[in-house]
Short mmCIF file of C-alpha atoms and ligand atoms in Angstrom, two decimals:
data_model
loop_
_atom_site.label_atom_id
_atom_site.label_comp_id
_atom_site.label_asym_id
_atom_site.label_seq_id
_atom_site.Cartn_x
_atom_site.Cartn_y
_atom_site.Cartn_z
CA UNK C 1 -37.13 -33.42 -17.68
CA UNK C 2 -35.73 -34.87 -14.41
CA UNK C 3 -33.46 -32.26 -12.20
CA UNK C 4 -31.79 -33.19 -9.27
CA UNK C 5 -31.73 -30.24 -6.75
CA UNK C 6 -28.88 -30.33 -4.12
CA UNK C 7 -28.38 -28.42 -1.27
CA UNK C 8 -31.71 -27.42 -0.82
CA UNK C 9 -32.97 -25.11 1.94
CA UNK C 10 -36.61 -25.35 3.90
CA UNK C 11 -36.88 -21.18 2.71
CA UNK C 12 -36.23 -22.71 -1.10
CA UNK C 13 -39.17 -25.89 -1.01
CA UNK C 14 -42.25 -23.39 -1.74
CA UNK C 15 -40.64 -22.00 -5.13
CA UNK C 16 -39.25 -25.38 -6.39
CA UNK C 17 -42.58 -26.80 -6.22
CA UNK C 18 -44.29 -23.97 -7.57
CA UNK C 19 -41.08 -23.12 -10.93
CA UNK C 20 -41.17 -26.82 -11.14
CA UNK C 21 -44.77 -27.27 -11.60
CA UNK C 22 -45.05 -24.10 -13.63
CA UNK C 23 -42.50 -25.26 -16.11
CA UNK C 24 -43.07 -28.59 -16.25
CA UNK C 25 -39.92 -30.18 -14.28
CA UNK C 26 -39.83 -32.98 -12.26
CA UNK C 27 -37.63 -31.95 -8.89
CA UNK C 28 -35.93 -34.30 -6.57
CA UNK C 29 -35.18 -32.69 -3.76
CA UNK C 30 -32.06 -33.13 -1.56
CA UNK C 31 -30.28 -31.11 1.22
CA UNK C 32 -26.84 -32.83 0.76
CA UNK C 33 -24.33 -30.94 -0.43
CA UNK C 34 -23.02 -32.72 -4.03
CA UNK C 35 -19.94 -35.14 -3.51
CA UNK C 36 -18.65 -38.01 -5.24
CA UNK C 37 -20.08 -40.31 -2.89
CA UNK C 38 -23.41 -39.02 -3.23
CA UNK C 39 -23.12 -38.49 -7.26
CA UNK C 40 -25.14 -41.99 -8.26
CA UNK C 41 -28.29 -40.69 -6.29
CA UNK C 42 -28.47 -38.42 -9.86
CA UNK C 43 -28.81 -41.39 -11.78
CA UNK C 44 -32.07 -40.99 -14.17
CA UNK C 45 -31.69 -37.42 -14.17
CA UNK C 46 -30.28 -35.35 -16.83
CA UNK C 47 -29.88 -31.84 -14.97
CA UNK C 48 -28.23 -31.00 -11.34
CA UNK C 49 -28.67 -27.95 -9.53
CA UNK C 50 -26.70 -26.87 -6.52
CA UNK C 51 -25.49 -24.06 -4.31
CA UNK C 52 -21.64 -23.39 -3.86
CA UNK C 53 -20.95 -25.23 -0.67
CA UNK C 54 -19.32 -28.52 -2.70
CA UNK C 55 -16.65 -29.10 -4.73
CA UNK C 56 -17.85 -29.54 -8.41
CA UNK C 57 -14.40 -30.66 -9.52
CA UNK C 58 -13.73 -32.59 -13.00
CA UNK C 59 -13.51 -36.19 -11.28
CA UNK C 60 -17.83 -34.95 -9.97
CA UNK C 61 -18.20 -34.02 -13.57
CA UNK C 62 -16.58 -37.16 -15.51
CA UNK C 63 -19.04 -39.16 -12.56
CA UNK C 64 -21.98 -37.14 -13.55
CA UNK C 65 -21.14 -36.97 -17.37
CA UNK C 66 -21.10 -40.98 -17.40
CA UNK C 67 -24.12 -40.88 -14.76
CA UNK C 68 -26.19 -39.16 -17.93
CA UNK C 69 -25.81 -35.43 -16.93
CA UNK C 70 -26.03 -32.99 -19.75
CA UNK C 71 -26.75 -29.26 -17.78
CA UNK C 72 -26.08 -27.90 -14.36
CA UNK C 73 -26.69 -24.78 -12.51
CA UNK C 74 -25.89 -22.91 -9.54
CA UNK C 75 -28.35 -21.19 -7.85
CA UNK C 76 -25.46 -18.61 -7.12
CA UNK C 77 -23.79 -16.02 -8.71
CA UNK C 78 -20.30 -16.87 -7.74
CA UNK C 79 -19.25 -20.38 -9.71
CA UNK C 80 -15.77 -20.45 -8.77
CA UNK C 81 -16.59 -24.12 -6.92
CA UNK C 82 -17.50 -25.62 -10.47
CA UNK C 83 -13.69 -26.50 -12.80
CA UNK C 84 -15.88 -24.88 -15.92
CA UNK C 85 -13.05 -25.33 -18.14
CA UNK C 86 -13.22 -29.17 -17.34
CA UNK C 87 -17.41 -28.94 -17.60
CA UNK C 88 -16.54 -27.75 -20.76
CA UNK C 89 -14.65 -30.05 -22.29
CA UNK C 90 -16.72 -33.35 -21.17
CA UNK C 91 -19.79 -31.41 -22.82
CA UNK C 92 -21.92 -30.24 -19.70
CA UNK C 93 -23.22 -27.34 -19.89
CA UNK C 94 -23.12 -25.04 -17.04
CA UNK C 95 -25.26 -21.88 -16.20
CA UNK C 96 -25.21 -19.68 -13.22
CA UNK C 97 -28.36 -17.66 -11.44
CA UNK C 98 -28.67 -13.99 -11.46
CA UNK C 99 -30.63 -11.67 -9.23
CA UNK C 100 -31.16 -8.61 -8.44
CA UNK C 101 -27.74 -6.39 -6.99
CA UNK C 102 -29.96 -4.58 -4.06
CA UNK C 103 -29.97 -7.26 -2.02
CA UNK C 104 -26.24 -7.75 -1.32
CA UNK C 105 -25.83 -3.68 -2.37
CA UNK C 106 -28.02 -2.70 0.72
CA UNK C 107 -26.20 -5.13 2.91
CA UNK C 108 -23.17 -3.53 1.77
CA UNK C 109 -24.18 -0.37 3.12
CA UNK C 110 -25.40 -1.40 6.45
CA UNK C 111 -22.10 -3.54 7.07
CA UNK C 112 -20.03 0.15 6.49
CA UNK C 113 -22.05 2.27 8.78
CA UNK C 114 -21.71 -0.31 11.20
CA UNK C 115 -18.17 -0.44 10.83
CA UNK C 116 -18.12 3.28 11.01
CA UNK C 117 -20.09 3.81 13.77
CA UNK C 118 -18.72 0.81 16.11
CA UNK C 119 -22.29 -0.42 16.52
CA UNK C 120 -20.65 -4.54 16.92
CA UNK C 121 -19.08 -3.08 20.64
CA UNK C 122 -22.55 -0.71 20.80
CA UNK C 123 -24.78 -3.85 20.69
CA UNK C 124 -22.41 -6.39 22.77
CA UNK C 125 -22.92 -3.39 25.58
CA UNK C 126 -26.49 -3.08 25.21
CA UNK C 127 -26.54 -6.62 26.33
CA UNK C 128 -25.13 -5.90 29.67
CA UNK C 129 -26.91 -2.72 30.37
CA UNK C 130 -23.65 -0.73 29.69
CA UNK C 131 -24.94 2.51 27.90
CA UNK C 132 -22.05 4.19 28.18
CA UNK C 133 -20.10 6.13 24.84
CA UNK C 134 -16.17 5.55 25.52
CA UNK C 135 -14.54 4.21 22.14
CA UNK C 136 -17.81 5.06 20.46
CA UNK C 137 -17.43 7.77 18.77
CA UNK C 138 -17.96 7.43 15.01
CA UNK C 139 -17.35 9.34 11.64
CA UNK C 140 -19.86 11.06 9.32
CA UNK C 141 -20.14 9.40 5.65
CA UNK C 142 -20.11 12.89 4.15
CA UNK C 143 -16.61 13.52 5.14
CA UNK C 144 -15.17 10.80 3.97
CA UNK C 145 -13.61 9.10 0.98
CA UNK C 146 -15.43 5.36 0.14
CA UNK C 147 -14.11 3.32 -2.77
CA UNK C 148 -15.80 -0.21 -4.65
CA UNK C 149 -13.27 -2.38 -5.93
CA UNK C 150 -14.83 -3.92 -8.80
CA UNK C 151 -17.71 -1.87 -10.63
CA UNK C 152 -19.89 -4.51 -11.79
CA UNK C 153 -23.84 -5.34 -11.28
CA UNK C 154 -23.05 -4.76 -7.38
CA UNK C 155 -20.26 -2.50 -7.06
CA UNK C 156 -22.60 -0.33 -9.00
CA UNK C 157 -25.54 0.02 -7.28
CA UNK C 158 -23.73 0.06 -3.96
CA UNK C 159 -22.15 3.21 -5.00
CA UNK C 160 -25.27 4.21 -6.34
CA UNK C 161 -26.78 3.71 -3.13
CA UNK C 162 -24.07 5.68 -1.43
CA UNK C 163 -24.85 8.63 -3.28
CA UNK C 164 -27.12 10.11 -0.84
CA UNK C 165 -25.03 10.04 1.74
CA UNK C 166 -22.47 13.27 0.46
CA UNK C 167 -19.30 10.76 0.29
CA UNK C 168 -16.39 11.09 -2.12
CA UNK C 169 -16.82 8.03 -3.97
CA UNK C 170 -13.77 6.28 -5.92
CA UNK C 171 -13.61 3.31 -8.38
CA UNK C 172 -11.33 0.59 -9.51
CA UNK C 173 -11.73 -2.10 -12.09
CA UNK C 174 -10.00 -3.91 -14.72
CA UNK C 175 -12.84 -2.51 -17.24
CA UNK C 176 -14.23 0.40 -16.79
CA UNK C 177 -17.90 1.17 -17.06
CA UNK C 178 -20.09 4.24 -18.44
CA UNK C 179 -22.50 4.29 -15.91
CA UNK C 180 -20.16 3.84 -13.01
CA UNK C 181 -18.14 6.58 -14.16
CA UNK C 182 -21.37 9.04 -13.93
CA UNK C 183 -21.42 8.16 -10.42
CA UNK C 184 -18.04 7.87 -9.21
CA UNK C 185 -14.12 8.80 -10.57
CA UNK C 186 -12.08 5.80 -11.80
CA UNK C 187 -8.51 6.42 -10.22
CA UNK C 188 -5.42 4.05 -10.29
CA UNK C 189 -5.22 1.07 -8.02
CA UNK C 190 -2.42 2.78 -5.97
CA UNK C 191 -4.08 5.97 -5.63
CA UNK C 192 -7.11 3.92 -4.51
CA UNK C 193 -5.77 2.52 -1.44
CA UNK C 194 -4.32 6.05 -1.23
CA UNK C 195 -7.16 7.24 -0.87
CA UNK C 196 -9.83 5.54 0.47
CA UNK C 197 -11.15 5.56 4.62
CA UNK C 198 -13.47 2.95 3.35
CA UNK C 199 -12.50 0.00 0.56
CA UNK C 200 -15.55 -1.90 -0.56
CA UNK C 201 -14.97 -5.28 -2.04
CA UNK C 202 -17.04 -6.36 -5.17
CA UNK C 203 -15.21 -8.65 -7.38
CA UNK C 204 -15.35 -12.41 -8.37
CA UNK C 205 -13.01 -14.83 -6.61
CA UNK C 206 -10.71 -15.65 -9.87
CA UNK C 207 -6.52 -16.58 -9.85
CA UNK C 208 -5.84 -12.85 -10.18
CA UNK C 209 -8.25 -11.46 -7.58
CA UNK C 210 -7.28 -14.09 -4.84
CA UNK C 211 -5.74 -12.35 -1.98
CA UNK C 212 -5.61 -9.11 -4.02
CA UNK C 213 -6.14 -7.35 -0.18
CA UNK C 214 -2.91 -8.74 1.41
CA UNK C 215 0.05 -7.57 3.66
CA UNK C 216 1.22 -5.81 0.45
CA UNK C 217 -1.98 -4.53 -0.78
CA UNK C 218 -3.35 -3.22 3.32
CA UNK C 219 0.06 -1.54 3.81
CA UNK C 220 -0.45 0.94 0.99
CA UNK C 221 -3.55 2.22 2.18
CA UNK C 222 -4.40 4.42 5.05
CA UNK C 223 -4.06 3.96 8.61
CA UNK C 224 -7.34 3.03 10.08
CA UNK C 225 -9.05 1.99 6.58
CA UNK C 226 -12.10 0.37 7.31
CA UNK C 227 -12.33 -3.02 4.88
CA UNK C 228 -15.56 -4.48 3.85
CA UNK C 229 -15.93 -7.62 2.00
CA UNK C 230 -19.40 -8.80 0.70
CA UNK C 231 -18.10 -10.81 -2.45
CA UNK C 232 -16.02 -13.29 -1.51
CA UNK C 233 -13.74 -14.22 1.93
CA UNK C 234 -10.76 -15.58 -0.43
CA UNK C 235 -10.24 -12.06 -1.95
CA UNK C 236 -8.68 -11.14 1.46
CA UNK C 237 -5.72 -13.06 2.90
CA UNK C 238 -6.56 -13.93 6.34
CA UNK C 239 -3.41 -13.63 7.48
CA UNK C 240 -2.61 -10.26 6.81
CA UNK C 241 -5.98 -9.25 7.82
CA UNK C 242 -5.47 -10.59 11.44
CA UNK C 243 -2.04 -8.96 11.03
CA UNK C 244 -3.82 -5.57 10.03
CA UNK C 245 -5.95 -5.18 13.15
CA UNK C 246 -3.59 -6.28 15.34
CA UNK C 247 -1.32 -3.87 14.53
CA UNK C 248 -4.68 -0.96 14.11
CA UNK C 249 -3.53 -0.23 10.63
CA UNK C 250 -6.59 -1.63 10.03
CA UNK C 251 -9.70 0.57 11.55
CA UNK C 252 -12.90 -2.27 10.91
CA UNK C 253 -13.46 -5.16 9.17
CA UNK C 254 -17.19 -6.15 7.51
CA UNK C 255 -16.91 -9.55 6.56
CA UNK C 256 -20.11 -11.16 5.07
CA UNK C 257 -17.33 -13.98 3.52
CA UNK C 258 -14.07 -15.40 5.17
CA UNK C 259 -11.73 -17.65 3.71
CA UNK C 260 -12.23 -21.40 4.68
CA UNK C 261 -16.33 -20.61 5.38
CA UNK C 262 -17.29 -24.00 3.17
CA UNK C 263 -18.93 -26.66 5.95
CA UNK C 264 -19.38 -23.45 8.62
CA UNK C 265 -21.51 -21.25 7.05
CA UNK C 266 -25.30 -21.60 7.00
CA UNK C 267 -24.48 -24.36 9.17
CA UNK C 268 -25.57 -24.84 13.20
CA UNK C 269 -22.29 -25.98 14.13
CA UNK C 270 -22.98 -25.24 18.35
CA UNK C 271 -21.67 -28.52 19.24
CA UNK C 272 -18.96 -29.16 16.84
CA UNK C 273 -15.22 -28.23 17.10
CA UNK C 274 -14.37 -25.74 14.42
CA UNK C 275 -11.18 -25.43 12.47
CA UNK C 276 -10.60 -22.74 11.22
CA UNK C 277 -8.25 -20.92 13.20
CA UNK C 278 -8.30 -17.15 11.58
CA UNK C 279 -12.03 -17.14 11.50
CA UNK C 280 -12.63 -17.58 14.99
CA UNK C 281 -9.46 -15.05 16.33
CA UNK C 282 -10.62 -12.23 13.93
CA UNK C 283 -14.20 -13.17 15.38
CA UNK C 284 -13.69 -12.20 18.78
CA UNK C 285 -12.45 -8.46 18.01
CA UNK C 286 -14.86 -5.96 18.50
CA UNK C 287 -14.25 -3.97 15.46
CA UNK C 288 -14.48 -6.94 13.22
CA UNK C 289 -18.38 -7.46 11.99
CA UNK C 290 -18.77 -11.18 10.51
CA UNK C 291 -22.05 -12.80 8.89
CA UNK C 292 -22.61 -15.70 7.45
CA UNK C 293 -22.32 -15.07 3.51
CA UNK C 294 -26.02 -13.95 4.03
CA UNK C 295 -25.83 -10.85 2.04
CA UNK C 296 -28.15 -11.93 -1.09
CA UNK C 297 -30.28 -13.56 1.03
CA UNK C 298 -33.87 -11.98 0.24
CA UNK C 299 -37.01 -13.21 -0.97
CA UNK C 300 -36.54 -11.74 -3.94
CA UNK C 301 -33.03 -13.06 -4.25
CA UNK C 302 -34.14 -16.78 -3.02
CA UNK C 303 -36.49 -16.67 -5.74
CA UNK C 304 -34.89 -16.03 -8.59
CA UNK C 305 -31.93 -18.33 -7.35
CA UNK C 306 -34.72 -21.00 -8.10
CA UNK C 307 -35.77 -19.98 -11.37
CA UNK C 308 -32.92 -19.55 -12.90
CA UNK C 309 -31.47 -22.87 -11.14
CA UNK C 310 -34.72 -24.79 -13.12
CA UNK C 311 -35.25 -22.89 -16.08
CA UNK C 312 -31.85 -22.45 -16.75
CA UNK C 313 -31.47 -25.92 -16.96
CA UNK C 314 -34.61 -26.44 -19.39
CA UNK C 315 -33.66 -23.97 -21.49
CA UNK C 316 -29.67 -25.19 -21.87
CA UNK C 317 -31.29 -28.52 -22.93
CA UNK C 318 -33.86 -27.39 -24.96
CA UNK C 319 -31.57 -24.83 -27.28
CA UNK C 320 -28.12 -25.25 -25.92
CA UNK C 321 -28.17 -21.66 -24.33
CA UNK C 322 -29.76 -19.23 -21.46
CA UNK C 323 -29.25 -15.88 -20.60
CA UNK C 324 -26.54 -17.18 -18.11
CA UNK C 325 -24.69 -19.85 -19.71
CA UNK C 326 -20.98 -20.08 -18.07
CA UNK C 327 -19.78 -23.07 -21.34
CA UNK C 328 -19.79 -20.85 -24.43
P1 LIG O 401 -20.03 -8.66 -11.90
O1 LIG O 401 -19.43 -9.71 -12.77
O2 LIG O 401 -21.20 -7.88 -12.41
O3 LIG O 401 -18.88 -7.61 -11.48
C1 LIG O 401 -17.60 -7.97 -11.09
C2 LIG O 401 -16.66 -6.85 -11.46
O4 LIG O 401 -15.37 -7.14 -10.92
C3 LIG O 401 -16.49 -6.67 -12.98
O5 LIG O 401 -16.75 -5.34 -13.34
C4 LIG O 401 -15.03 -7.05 -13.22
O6 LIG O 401 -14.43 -6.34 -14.29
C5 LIG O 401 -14.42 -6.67 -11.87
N1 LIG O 401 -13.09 -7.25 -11.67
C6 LIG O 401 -12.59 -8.44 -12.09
N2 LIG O 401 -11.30 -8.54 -11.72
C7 LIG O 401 -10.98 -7.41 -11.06
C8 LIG O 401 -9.80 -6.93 -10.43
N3 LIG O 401 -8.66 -7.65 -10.43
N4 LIG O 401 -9.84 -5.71 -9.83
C9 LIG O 401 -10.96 -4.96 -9.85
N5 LIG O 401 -12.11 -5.37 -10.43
C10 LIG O 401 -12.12 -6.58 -11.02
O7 LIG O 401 -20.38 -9.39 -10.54
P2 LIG O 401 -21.45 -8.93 -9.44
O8 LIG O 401 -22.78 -9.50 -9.77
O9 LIG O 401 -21.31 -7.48 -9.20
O10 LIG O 401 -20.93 -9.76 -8.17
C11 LIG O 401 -19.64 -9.56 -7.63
C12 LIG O 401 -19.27 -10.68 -6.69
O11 LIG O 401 -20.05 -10.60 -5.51
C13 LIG O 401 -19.60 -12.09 -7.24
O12 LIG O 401 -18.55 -12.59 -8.05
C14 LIG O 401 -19.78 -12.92 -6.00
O13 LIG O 401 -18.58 -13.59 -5.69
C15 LIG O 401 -20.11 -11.90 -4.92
N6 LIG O 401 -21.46 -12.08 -4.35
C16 LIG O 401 -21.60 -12.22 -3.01
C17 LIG O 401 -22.87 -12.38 -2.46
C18 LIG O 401 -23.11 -12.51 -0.98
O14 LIG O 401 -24.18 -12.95 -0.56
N7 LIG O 401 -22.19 -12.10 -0.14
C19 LIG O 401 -23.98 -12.44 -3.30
C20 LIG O 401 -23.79 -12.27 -4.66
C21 LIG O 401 -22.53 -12.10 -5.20
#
């Protein structure tokens, strides 16, 4: 079977060739991200795989449906740049990737102790030879309250992870979950961002989580609440986040994901003028700790992003299912 890979990173060539050859796929390999203008270059294939910096919108999917498409996957977890609902009714099946929650858990962790312990201002002085403490001071995990917002694969194991560290840990989710609630105490969303000196963000992007943390939301919770969001940047309106520090209601942001990060992120843009007017304000703050949506990224992440990206594909063709099929 012929797959077209999209997107494709130099860290990602060494496990194509070696899935592909193991499971008897033939690869083409392509760093573009997938557009309609690039959509015939899939012609002769019968599977695409991609990450989530493009737009996989019904017009793609009606192009690749007549282009002879049958299965697609994204070598992500999030899928909220694929219309599914659209995949679905032209026929194309659609299946996501799935590794591991340490990766992006452990990140997680490190992104709240730096917030905690101001290490973004700590480093920038470091660079200058300034080793002096002023605004430095910190707070100690075990006397404070942390809370995951959405209890799923991650939000899981990063309160799992945080159980070492003596913290009050809190939970919210739509469904509740056995083994979260062994680890930490379900409370209501208000009481939550009652709560909570430290909100941890671990939802998918979907109509009723976008901008869930807005002006509303970051005004019921306390003063100096440090925010972290390693799931994705359009859970948080940008707005009222830049609002929030402004005014100091907001203690720290950790942002591995920002609104608008499509065409910046994992990009060298040195020498191009960015848009994106939010991003670059909140940026320059030095209690606001941005990466770039690099969480996941591990070997052992990386991958398993490629085997499920090929096999998933083979197998959706083969039997019409895989462990991670989105088109049920
Ligand atoms: P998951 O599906 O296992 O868990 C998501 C949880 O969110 C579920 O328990 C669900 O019930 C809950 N949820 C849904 N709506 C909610 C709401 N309104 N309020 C509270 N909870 C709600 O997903 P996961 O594997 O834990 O991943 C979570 C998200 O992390 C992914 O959707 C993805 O967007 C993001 N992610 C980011 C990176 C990165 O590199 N930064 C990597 C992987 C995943």
């Amino acid at each position: 079977m012929k797959i077209y890979a999209y997107e494709v990173r130099e860290d990602e060539r060494r496990a194509f060739a070696r899935i592909g050859a193991e499971l008897g796929a033939e690869l083409v390999l392509d760093t573009a991200v997938p557009t309609l203008e690039n959509a015939e270059s899939v012609r002769g294939c019968e599977g695409v795989t991609m990450l989530g910096q493009g737009k996989i919108s019904r017009e793609l999917l009606e192009k690749y449906r007549e282009l002879g498409i049958c299965c697609i996957s994204t070598r992500t977890i999030g899928y909220n740049h694929i219309d599914i609902a659209a995949a679905k009714e032209l026929g194309i099946q659609v299946c996501n990737s799935n590794y591991a929650p340490n990766g992006v858990a452990d990140f997680t962790v490190m992104m709240i102790l730096m917030c905690l312990r101001n290490y973004k201002q700590a480093m920038w002085r470091g660079y200058v030879n300034d080793f002096s403490l002023g605004g430095l001071e910190g707070r100690e995990m075990r006397s404070l309250t942390i809370g995951v917002m959405g209890t799923g694969r991650i939000g899981l194991q990063v309160l799992k992870n945080l159980q070492g560290f003596g913290c009050r840990l809190l939970a919210y989710d739509v469904y509740q979950n056995e083994a979260t609630a062994r680890v930490a105490q379900y409370v209501s969303l208000d009481e939550f961002y009652r709560e909570c000196d430290i909100i941890s963000l671990h939802m998918p992007l979907l109509p009723s989580t976008k901008h869930i943390i807005n002006a509303e939301s970051i005004a019921k919770m306390k003063d100096g609440v440090i925010l972290v969001n390693c799931a994705r940047g359009e859970l948080m309106d940008s707005e009222a986040l830049v609002e929030g520090i402004e005014s100091m209601k907001i203690g720290a942001l950790g942002m591995d994901t920002l609104e608008g990060e499509e065409g910046i992120i994992h990009c060298d843009r040195r020498t191009d003028i960015i848009a994106n007017r939010n991003w670059f304000y909140l940026h320059q703050f030095r209690n606001v700790i941005m990466t770039q949506h690099m969480a996941f990224y591990t070997e052992e992440a990386v991958e398993s992003m490629v085997r499920c990206g090929v096999e998933g594909i083979l197998q959706m063709a083969e039997s019409g299912d895989c462990p991670t099929m989105l088109t049920r």
